[in-house]
XYZ file of C-alpha atoms in Angstrom:
660
model
C 0.065 -0.180 -0.075
C 3.010 2.454 0.861
C 4.282 1.644 -2.371
C 0.810 2.162 -4.192
C 1.037 5.777 -2.290
C 4.585 6.835 -3.717
C 3.557 5.641 -7.298
C 0.753 8.062 -6.783
C 3.008 10.959 -5.338
C 5.111 10.171 -8.712
C 2.473 10.781 -10.796
C 2.351 14.287 -9.838
C 5.448 15.371 -9.991
C 6.751 15.003 -6.583
C 9.792 11.671 -7.267
C 10.799 10.146 -10.106
C 10.521 7.039 -8.252
C 11.538 4.899 -4.977
C 14.882 4.188 -3.553
C 16.907 2.448 -1.562
C 15.204 3.996 1.716
C 12.133 4.032 -0.092
C 11.884 0.237 -0.860
C 13.330 -0.211 3.011
C 10.795 1.677 4.760
C 8.626 0.014 2.496
C 9.295 -3.191 3.667
C 9.437 -1.859 7.220
C 5.877 -0.778 6.395
C 4.357 -3.671 5.258
C 6.431 -5.985 8.045
C 4.646 -3.340 10.591
C 0.826 -4.355 8.866
C 1.371 -7.838 9.544
C 2.409 -7.853 12.611
C -0.664 -5.210 13.703
C -3.359 -6.692 11.331
C -7.167 -5.708 12.875
C -8.882 -8.753 13.415
C -12.599 -8.436 11.738
C -14.518 -7.354 14.667
C -12.463 -4.294 14.373
C -11.928 -3.568 10.460
C -14.385 -0.585 11.326
C -11.104 1.103 13.104
C -9.730 1.362 9.248
C -11.602 4.643 9.120
C -11.242 5.974 12.148
C -9.112 8.759 12.573
C -6.731 6.970 14.366
C -6.024 4.826 11.397
C -5.600 7.935 9.279
C -3.459 9.610 11.255
C -0.706 6.359 11.581
C -1.504 6.670 7.494
C -0.446 10.372 7.895
C 2.043 10.367 9.850
C 3.241 7.325 7.962
C 3.459 9.291 4.248
C 5.093 12.667 6.213
C 8.054 10.429 7.316
C 8.603 8.734 3.607
C 8.022 12.305 2.568
C 10.935 13.990 4.506
C 13.591 10.969 3.612
C 12.348 11.847 -0.057
C 13.648 15.111 1.143
C 16.681 14.366 2.568
C 18.064 12.577 0.190
C 17.151 15.718 -2.403
C 18.867 17.792 -0.263
C 22.213 15.466 -0.273
C 21.660 14.700 -3.705
C 21.623 18.941 -4.564
C 24.682 19.261 -1.326
C 27.060 17.089 -3.411
C 25.584 18.807 -6.627
C 26.668 21.844 -5.633
C 30.145 20.368 -4.187
C 30.843 19.246 -7.677
C 30.144 22.276 -9.655
C 32.324 24.657 -6.632
C 35.292 22.188 -7.659
C 34.698 22.591 -11.636
C 34.536 26.376 -11.169
C 37.832 26.309 -8.381
C 39.407 23.902 -11.517
C 38.251 26.386 -14.061
C 39.682 29.301 -12.395
C 43.277 27.522 -11.402
C 43.519 27.030 -15.494
C 42.098 31.211 -16.165
C 45.261 32.198 -13.651
C 47.595 29.945 -15.703
C 46.272 31.103 -18.921
C 46.735 34.668 -17.436
C 50.239 34.274 -16.763
C 50.647 32.255 -19.906
C 48.815 35.631 -21.985
C 50.862 38.245 -19.815
C 54.018 36.753 -20.710
C 52.129 36.802 -24.827
C 51.707 40.114 -24.437
C 54.518 41.617 -23.039
C 56.293 41.774 -26.071
C 53.286 43.224 -27.884
C 52.861 45.846 -25.437
C 56.294 47.091 -25.521
C 56.313 46.741 -29.790
C 52.807 48.607 -29.710
C 53.824 51.477 -27.409
C 56.878 52.059 -29.060
C 55.465 52.465 -32.550
C 52.767 55.350 -30.498
C 55.731 56.326 -29.244
C 56.694 57.007 -32.955
C 53.385 58.608 -33.644
C 53.213 61.154 -30.917
C 56.888 62.410 -32.195
C 55.672 62.899 -35.938
C 52.402 65.071 -34.699
C 54.505 67.519 -32.564
C 52.664 66.396 -29.190
C 56.736 65.328 -27.764
C 60.255 65.792 -28.793
C 63.222 63.785 -29.792
C 64.416 63.455 -26.394
C 61.352 62.866 -24.905
C 60.959 60.144 -27.245
C 63.801 58.663 -26.866
C 63.413 58.554 -22.814
C 60.280 57.055 -23.375
C 61.609 54.575 -25.813
C 64.597 53.478 -23.426
C 61.687 53.033 -20.536
C 59.750 50.675 -22.567
C 63.180 48.468 -23.511
C 64.012 48.560 -20.022
C 60.513 46.436 -19.810
C 59.874 48.120 -15.862
C 57.862 46.680 -13.161
C 54.530 47.074 -13.925
C 54.875 47.749 -17.684
C 51.493 45.774 -18.305
C 49.336 46.719 -15.866
C 49.668 50.487 -16.015
C 49.850 49.756 -19.845
C 46.940 46.776 -20.471
C 44.670 49.349 -22.217
C 46.914 50.627 -24.494
C 44.983 50.425 -27.840
C 42.207 52.331 -26.631
C 43.404 55.104 -25.150
C 43.835 58.468 -27.098
C 47.144 59.938 -27.716
C 46.796 62.188 -25.343
C 45.756 59.978 -22.740
C 48.752 57.633 -23.025
C 51.109 60.366 -23.117
C 50.102 61.154 -19.826
C 50.367 57.722 -18.917
C 53.615 57.349 -19.660
C 54.727 60.795 -18.360
C 53.199 59.585 -15.029
C 55.211 56.045 -15.119
C 58.457 57.811 -16.844
C 58.190 59.726 -12.751
C 57.189 56.983 -10.975
C 60.589 55.264 -12.354
C 62.863 56.897 -11.571
C 61.940 57.341 -7.640
C 64.529 56.009 -5.773
C 64.162 53.776 -2.726
C 66.137 55.178 0.203
C 68.572 52.902 2.606
C 67.537 54.963 6.274
C 69.255 53.651 9.047
C 67.989 55.216 12.084
C 70.472 56.233 15.210
C 67.816 56.293 18.010
C 67.131 55.368 22.098
C 64.067 53.681 21.561
C 61.851 51.456 19.068
C 58.796 50.103 20.360
C 58.084 47.361 21.464
C 61.499 46.350 22.006
C 62.370 49.412 24.508
C 59.912 52.538 24.471
C 59.224 55.578 26.953
C 57.920 58.647 25.431
C 56.355 59.067 21.904
C 60.257 58.239 19.948
C 59.187 54.444 20.350
C 56.231 54.765 18.660
C 57.250 56.261 15.701
C 60.556 55.063 15.215
C 59.133 51.268 14.602
C 55.938 53.108 13.011
C 57.680 55.094 10.693
C 59.951 52.557 9.892
C 57.015 49.561 9.322
C 55.680 52.424 6.967
C 58.775 53.357 4.564
C 60.052 49.316 4.727
C 56.519 48.451 3.170
C 56.895 51.029 0.382
C 59.656 49.310 -0.998
C 62.732 51.242 1.162
C 65.111 49.521 2.711
C 65.727 50.686 7.096
C 67.445 49.746 10.123
C 67.877 50.719 13.229
C 70.510 50.687 15.251
C 70.201 51.008 19.468
C 72.148 50.645 22.671
C 72.217 47.108 23.717
C 70.013 47.943 27.123
C 69.823 45.355 29.664
C 66.523 46.043 30.356
C 65.631 45.545 26.643
C 62.154 43.288 25.829
C 64.547 40.987 23.382
C 61.355 38.405 23.850
C 59.805 40.862 20.569
C 63.423 40.771 18.125
C 63.375 37.230 16.689
C 66.437 35.793 15.436
C 68.589 37.345 17.989
C 72.616 36.517 17.593
C 75.533 37.786 19.094
C 78.001 38.485 16.016
C 81.456 36.772 16.856
C 83.230 39.575 15.503
C 84.088 42.647 18.105
C 84.322 46.084 16.624
C 86.261 48.814 18.103
C 85.193 52.358 18.546
C 86.974 55.883 20.130
C 86.203 57.422 23.007
C 88.103 59.397 25.279
C 91.034 59.030 23.816
C 91.223 55.237 23.467
C 89.554 52.458 20.421
C 87.227 50.599 22.847
C 85.197 46.951 22.177
C 82.284 46.747 21.121
C 79.619 43.462 20.462
C 77.079 42.887 18.332
C 73.848 41.742 18.434
C 71.525 41.567 15.428
C 68.066 40.641 15.136
C 64.704 41.535 13.434
C 61.677 43.487 15.076
C 58.120 43.421 13.029
C 60.663 42.476 9.085
C 62.878 45.865 10.246
C 67.502 44.725 11.059
C 68.036 45.546 14.523
C 71.221 46.223 15.051
C 72.104 46.255 18.997
C 75.834 48.309 19.946
C 76.976 46.250 23.475
C 79.989 48.108 25.283
C 82.637 45.816 26.660
C 85.213 47.832 28.879
C 82.112 50.654 29.650
C 79.083 48.197 30.358
C 77.472 49.751 32.867
C 76.871 52.714 30.526
C 73.645 50.684 29.593
C 73.365 48.786 32.116
C 71.217 50.432 34.661
C 67.551 50.517 35.321
C 66.267 53.827 33.782
C 66.856 54.699 30.059
C 67.455 58.245 30.500
C 67.861 60.516 33.358
C 71.211 60.332 35.220
C 74.153 62.752 35.519
C 76.231 60.842 32.904
C 73.789 60.920 30.610
C 76.159 63.204 27.777
C 78.558 60.484 27.662
C 76.609 57.422 27.247
C 74.661 58.481 24.953
C 77.836 60.492 22.635
C 79.988 56.704 22.881
C 76.277 55.466 21.741
C 76.887 58.145 19.035
C 79.993 58.061 18.243
C 80.349 53.990 18.149
C 76.937 53.567 16.151
C 78.762 55.326 12.803
C 82.292 53.576 12.959
C 80.452 50.495 12.976
C 78.853 51.823 10.182
C 82.476 52.036 8.765
C 83.708 48.579 9.759
C 80.860 47.190 8.413
C 81.439 49.028 5.284
C 77.086 50.632 5.254
C 76.694 52.873 3.251
C 73.026 54.746 3.402
C 71.605 57.392 2.003
C 69.781 58.304 5.054
C 71.175 59.004 8.475
C 67.563 59.391 10.825
C 68.873 60.482 14.630
C 66.543 61.573 16.424
C 66.822 63.940 20.322
C 69.765 65.617 21.510
C 70.489 61.857 22.660
C 72.476 61.158 18.820
C 72.282 64.886 17.656
C 75.823 64.359 18.675
C 75.803 62.938 15.326
C 75.195 65.742 13.422
C 79.080 67.217 13.488
C 80.559 63.907 14.188
C 79.467 63.111 10.705
C 80.038 66.213 9.213
C 83.421 67.439 10.898
C 85.117 63.118 11.092
C 83.335 61.069 8.957
C 81.842 62.382 6.003
C 85.462 63.099 4.165
C 86.881 60.005 5.364
C 84.905 56.867 5.350
C 83.386 56.281 2.863
C 80.355 57.963 3.503
C 80.276 61.172 1.057
C 76.612 60.787 -0.660
C 74.847 60.178 3.154
C 73.342 62.854 4.117
C 71.155 63.994 7.503
C 67.682 63.897 8.807
C 67.050 65.085 12.900
C 63.643 64.052 14.132
C 63.410 66.621 17.136
C 60.583 65.372 19.574
C 60.231 68.274 21.295
C 62.834 71.497 22.195
C 62.516 71.630 26.208
C 65.307 68.515 26.104
C 68.540 69.998 25.089
C 71.379 68.553 26.973
C 73.816 72.059 27.401
C 77.467 70.683 28.474
C 81.226 72.303 29.021
C 82.672 72.572 25.979
C 85.559 70.492 26.670
C 83.662 67.708 26.895
C 82.924 67.449 23.099
C 86.863 66.108 23.028
C 85.133 63.000 24.594
C 84.275 61.439 20.764
C 87.294 62.899 19.621
C 85.355 66.384 18.071
C 86.740 69.636 18.387
C 85.455 71.976 21.471
C 87.219 74.909 20.077
C 85.735 74.523 16.365
C 82.453 73.697 17.853
C 81.953 76.389 20.431
C 80.742 79.117 18.295
C 77.462 80.925 17.639
C 76.325 79.322 15.026
C 77.183 75.947 15.770
C 77.074 74.695 18.895
C 77.356 77.396 21.223
C 73.733 77.606 23.800
C 72.354 80.901 23.189
C 72.224 82.042 25.915
C 74.557 80.481 28.143
C 77.064 81.350 26.295
C 79.795 79.240 27.899
C 78.376 75.891 27.104
C 77.340 74.175 24.616
C 74.245 72.591 23.659
C 73.486 69.469 22.062
C 69.878 69.437 20.305
C 70.956 72.918 18.817
C 73.894 70.957 16.809
C 71.834 69.041 15.802
C 69.650 71.427 14.128
C 72.059 73.785 12.944
C 74.467 70.240 11.453
C 71.614 68.595 9.879
C 70.237 68.667 6.206
C 66.385 68.953 6.855
C 64.800 68.957 10.685
C 61.011 67.112 11.613
C 59.607 68.862 14.197
C 57.192 66.487 15.659
C 53.908 67.800 16.456
C 49.728 66.686 15.701
C 48.554 69.839 16.823
C 51.001 72.872 16.363
C 51.920 74.556 13.114
C 55.686 75.130 12.047
C 55.509 79.278 12.891
C 54.029 78.284 16.695
C 56.955 76.214 17.343
C 59.632 78.667 16.635
C 57.773 81.209 18.334
C 56.743 79.420 21.663
C 57.712 76.647 21.981
C 61.294 76.270 21.409
C 62.854 76.557 24.596
C 65.641 79.927 23.611
C 65.952 78.181 20.357
C 64.189 80.093 18.594
C 67.196 82.136 16.953
C 68.609 79.005 16.021
C 65.100 77.864 14.648
C 64.672 81.398 12.682
C 67.933 81.528 10.720
C 67.345 77.307 9.561
C 63.756 77.640 8.938
C 63.892 77.209 5.414
C 64.993 73.028 6.418
C 61.998 73.168 8.884
C 59.347 70.842 8.458
C 56.189 69.476 9.995
C 55.105 66.070 10.853
C 52.079 64.827 12.261
C 52.134 61.714 14.929
C 50.468 58.269 12.810
C 48.938 56.264 14.085
C 49.397 52.019 13.984
C 46.474 51.104 12.099
C 47.172 46.948 12.278
C 46.173 47.302 16.189
C 43.849 50.647 16.230
C 41.309 50.209 13.353
C 37.482 49.321 14.035
C 36.903 47.401 10.841
C 39.657 44.237 11.709
C 39.880 45.198 15.612
C 40.391 41.412 16.919
C 39.157 42.554 20.237
C 35.852 44.024 19.316
C 32.285 41.931 19.662
C 31.472 43.304 15.996
C 33.387 45.839 13.234
C 32.604 48.416 11.234
C 34.256 51.376 9.056
C 32.659 54.750 7.894
C 30.818 53.338 5.197
C 28.928 51.171 7.557
C 28.788 51.745 11.217
C 26.270 49.159 12.703
C 28.974 47.556 14.367
C 29.614 50.523 16.396
C 25.944 49.977 18.337
C 26.984 46.415 18.839
C 30.161 47.915 20.599
C 28.260 50.143 23.196
C 26.013 47.642 24.174
C 28.727 44.954 24.910
C 30.852 48.274 26.912
C 27.754 48.775 29.012
C 26.712 44.827 29.342
C 30.000 44.422 30.456
C 30.363 46.998 33.025
C 26.840 46.616 34.720
C 25.548 49.027 33.122
C 23.366 48.103 30.516
C 19.906 48.250 33.112
C 19.985 52.027 32.642
C 20.418 52.790 29.476
C 19.986 52.337 25.405
C 21.937 51.946 22.371
C 20.668 55.260 22.310
C 22.324 56.737 25.503
C 24.816 58.896 24.944
C 28.276 57.142 26.372
C 31.295 59.196 27.536
C 34.388 57.670 28.041
C 37.670 58.784 29.774
C 41.413 57.130 29.732
C 44.552 57.892 31.848
C 47.493 56.298 30.682
C 50.377 55.930 33.823
C 49.824 59.130 34.448
C 51.924 61.489 36.942
C 48.060 63.766 37.860
C 45.160 64.524 37.121
C 43.018 67.294 38.036
C 40.102 65.833 39.991
C 37.804 69.423 40.272
C 37.470 68.773 35.810
C 37.075 65.406 36.437
C 34.196 66.194 38.697
C 32.608 68.585 36.877
C 32.762 67.051 33.505
C 31.056 64.019 35.206
C 27.944 66.028 36.561
C 27.667 67.339 33.298
C 27.474 63.543 32.043
C 24.727 62.869 34.760
C 22.495 65.879 34.274
C 22.536 64.914 30.064
C 21.649 61.236 31.485
C 25.155 59.756 29.721
C 26.909 57.064 31.125
C 30.687 57.898 32.071
C 33.801 55.582 32.164
C 36.906 56.001 33.514
C 39.627 54.000 32.967
C 42.989 54.997 34.357
C 46.274 53.805 36.548
C 48.579 56.347 37.845
C 52.993 55.109 39.214
C 51.978 57.773 42.151
C 50.073 57.125 45.327
C 48.822 60.344 45.923
C 46.466 60.325 42.098
C 45.146 57.108 42.722
C 44.133 57.796 46.327
C 42.410 60.933 45.055
C 40.894 59.432 42.278
C 39.169 56.220 45.027
C 38.153 58.436 46.957
C 36.403 60.357 44.176
C 35.131 57.345 43.209
C 33.571 56.268 46.445
C 31.976 59.864 46.514
C 29.658 59.935 43.565
C 28.332 56.503 43.908
C 26.258 56.249 40.835
C 24.900 54.341 38.962
C 25.528 55.723 35.742
C 29.063 56.184 36.115
C 31.923 53.242 36.130
C 35.820 53.798 37.133
C 37.960 50.832 35.947
C 41.478 51.621 37.744
C 43.930 48.936 36.184
C 45.010 49.215 32.481
C 43.134 45.849 30.000
C 43.989 46.102 26.661
C 40.901 44.569 25.496
C 38.607 46.771 27.145
C 40.808 50.064 26.062
C 38.993 48.759 22.506
C 35.981 48.742 23.331
C 35.397 51.893 25.173
C 36.820 53.614 21.831
C 34.340 51.524 20.119
C 31.738 52.258 22.497
C 32.414 56.097 23.316
C 30.210 58.376 21.803
C 32.593 61.103 23.690
C 36.241 60.207 24.515
C 37.392 62.925 27.099
C 41.050 64.267 26.544
C 43.697 65.371 29.079
C 45.099 66.869 25.998
C 44.902 67.410 22.565
C 49.096 67.000 22.284
C 48.645 63.451 23.126
C 51.718 61.401 21.022
C 52.043 58.573 23.248
C 48.378 57.211 23.850
C 46.695 59.340 21.071
C 43.637 59.422 22.646
C 42.467 61.769 20.412
C 43.101 60.067 16.940
C 41.892 56.926 17.947
C 38.538 58.872 19.940
C 38.426 59.833 15.325
C 39.117 56.773 14.232
C 36.462 54.604 16.260
C 33.404 56.980 15.914
C 33.526 58.933 19.158
C 35.132 63.048 19.519
C 37.745 63.997 21.548
C 37.035 66.674 23.580
C 39.462 68.240 26.126
C 37.985 67.325 29.832
C 39.548 71.340 30.463
C 37.671 73.055 27.963
C 34.786 75.073 29.224
C 32.607 77.982 28.532
C 34.544 79.342 31.407
C 38.203 78.858 29.436
C 40.233 80.425 26.866
C 39.830 78.377 24.337
C 42.255 76.980 21.974
C 44.507 78.892 19.790
C 43.890 77.696 16.236
C 47.115 78.211 13.195
C 45.218 78.232 10.214
C 48.532 78.804 8.040
C 49.823 77.121 5.482
C 52.462 75.621 8.088
C 49.959 73.895 10.268
C 49.776 69.899 8.761
C 46.705 68.976 7.067
C 45.866 66.307 10.138
C 46.042 69.107 12.732
C 43.815 71.153 10.949
C 41.256 69.399 10.636
C 41.329 68.374 14.484
C 41.300 71.601 15.198
C 38.961 73.137 13.488
C 36.562 70.111 14.185
C 36.823 69.040 17.571
C 39.771 71.024 19.515
C 37.419 73.526 20.426
C 34.099 72.167 21.371
C 33.240 71.443 25.135
C 31.559 68.197 26.894
C 28.557 70.710 27.306
C 28.289 71.585 23.099
C 29.220 67.654 22.056
C 25.761 66.719 24.481
C 24.265 69.386 22.775
C 24.749 68.821 19.205
C 24.245 64.607 19.729
C 21.243 65.457 21.208
C 19.734 68.575 19.050
C 21.237 67.275 15.312
C 21.590 63.802 15.051
C 22.399 63.508 11.150
C 24.789 66.213 11.159
C 26.602 64.736 14.272
C 26.726 61.286 12.909
C 28.624 63.051 9.440
C 31.174 64.331 11.461
C 32.038 60.953 13.217
C 31.643 59.365 9.736
C 34.200 62.307 8.178
C 36.537 61.879 10.883
C 36.492 57.492 10.634
C 37.321 58.205 7.313
C 40.381 60.251 7.228
C 43.812 58.134 7.185
C 45.781 59.075 10.542
C 48.077 56.539 9.995
C 51.922 56.497 9.646
C 51.876 55.904 5.845
C 49.607 58.799 5.399
C 50.406 62.476 6.402
C 53.726 61.351 8.332
C 55.218 59.174 5.736
C 54.624 61.513 3.162
C 56.638 64.370 4.585
C 59.790 62.350 5.022
C 59.713 60.726 1.703
C 59.749 63.897 0.883
C 62.623 65.085 3.148
C 64.472 62.287 2.157
C 63.942 63.436 -1.084
C 64.991 66.425 -1.026
C 68.103 66.173 0.623
C 69.494 63.426 -1.468
C 69.240 66.204 -4.997
C 71.463 68.525 -2.867
């Protein structure tokens, strides 16, 4: 009977015939029916509701089995089609590669003929034609990609592409060696460490060769150095009238070659708890600077750029030009000096310059190293400015003129004289770690084009901190982050909290301090408020830190001058408005430099966020949400990475000084 039912279904187009499983089910059904044949007196039950339910269940079971088999067949068919598609793609790729090899001569020939045409029509001169022909016959990398659509190009379009391709082919890849005292994450105290690593990585990704030379501090995090090895041979460097032996260690950090110099006789110079802050810092870093130059000579390296940083390696400027450039095969090398602030300059007695082989009488002059105020001393930072081909001042906010005028700490005359070689660059953001579209710490990724994930992150943040009972996804979240700070204005913090609380916002504070009195003050504040709309986290939590940036609408900043923690940049990237915690209607607002000597990123940050108080930000969120969303998305779309403006400034500086 079951088989008869299946044939009826077949007549309706449901199946094409019984499968093996269906036959097995059919046999099982017959056995079941034979075992439970009702006696004659109960034949009437066949027409009962129970019997109908039984038959319906039987049909459903058979139908479901049939559907399962059909689904399995469809899955197998899909997998076969997928494999066929993969095979076709592989064949197409192989064919594409073969075609590219075949097309290369054809494109070269066509280009040469088109160049002839450009000459005949008077669009280019014979000299230009000769240069273009040489470019084509040298088969520069990228020729196929640049001219794959040559047959569809008009002469004017082709000529424009030839010029662009010619300019790109002339771009020189630089060999840059940083001689510095920090490199994140191996050793990093301030902004220098992340800057050296971020810029070096950006340069190397763009095809340049970058190396870094560091002192071998005992406090180095050597776990971050891959392939660390000690070079068996020693080399000698000059210091205090004698040659002293040094050990060399080499390794790789983030794909960048790193050389560590370890003094043998003066082992105690870098065998200390701290990196800076000792009375003999001049001797320590002067020894390292001279040893670095001696190492370059010993190893035969001839970099295009020696990139030096702050006063600690500024002495390399006069050392290079007075001792090394003419006698040691470094005639084509140039010096770029980066300064992260002019507050620390290192003033010393002139005779100390002789320790590294310099002539004090030659350098203790107003136009060289003599300090502008204390004329009986030499200024090491000033020497870096005077003896470098270009000077890059790092600042994410200030303009060049403001730095020279107000933040030069007595070096204004020197900076004014050398103004033409001063450049300004902003700090960059490590977008491999700080990018909401690929942040591994977030429960949902998002970007300026699709911000739905930010709402998910906000809900997750509120839930994790136990704030979700009193808030929704539309609640404004105000975050505040300090890291290893020494001081915090508790009154400003209280004022900001009260304002946020009155407006119905949630307030989240994360901060740690090495100063016990600051921690005590924060703990008292925490006990004082006892508010269900606030949370205080007094420890550093990397995952929670990322979630705070993602889940906050506003991020209070202790300062917009923040090259270390980079709260303003991270906030903007994660869709939170950075607001200065000290800024309110009763305070003097930031003065903005609208001149052309500001960086693009600083102009954007200052005009968009720097003069917005917490009260104004809360008002905008509530009164004009669409405009607020536009502002936030515009900020998220900005590129603040090391590969953006910071890289462009440095590449331009390298190019400029190599053309001198």
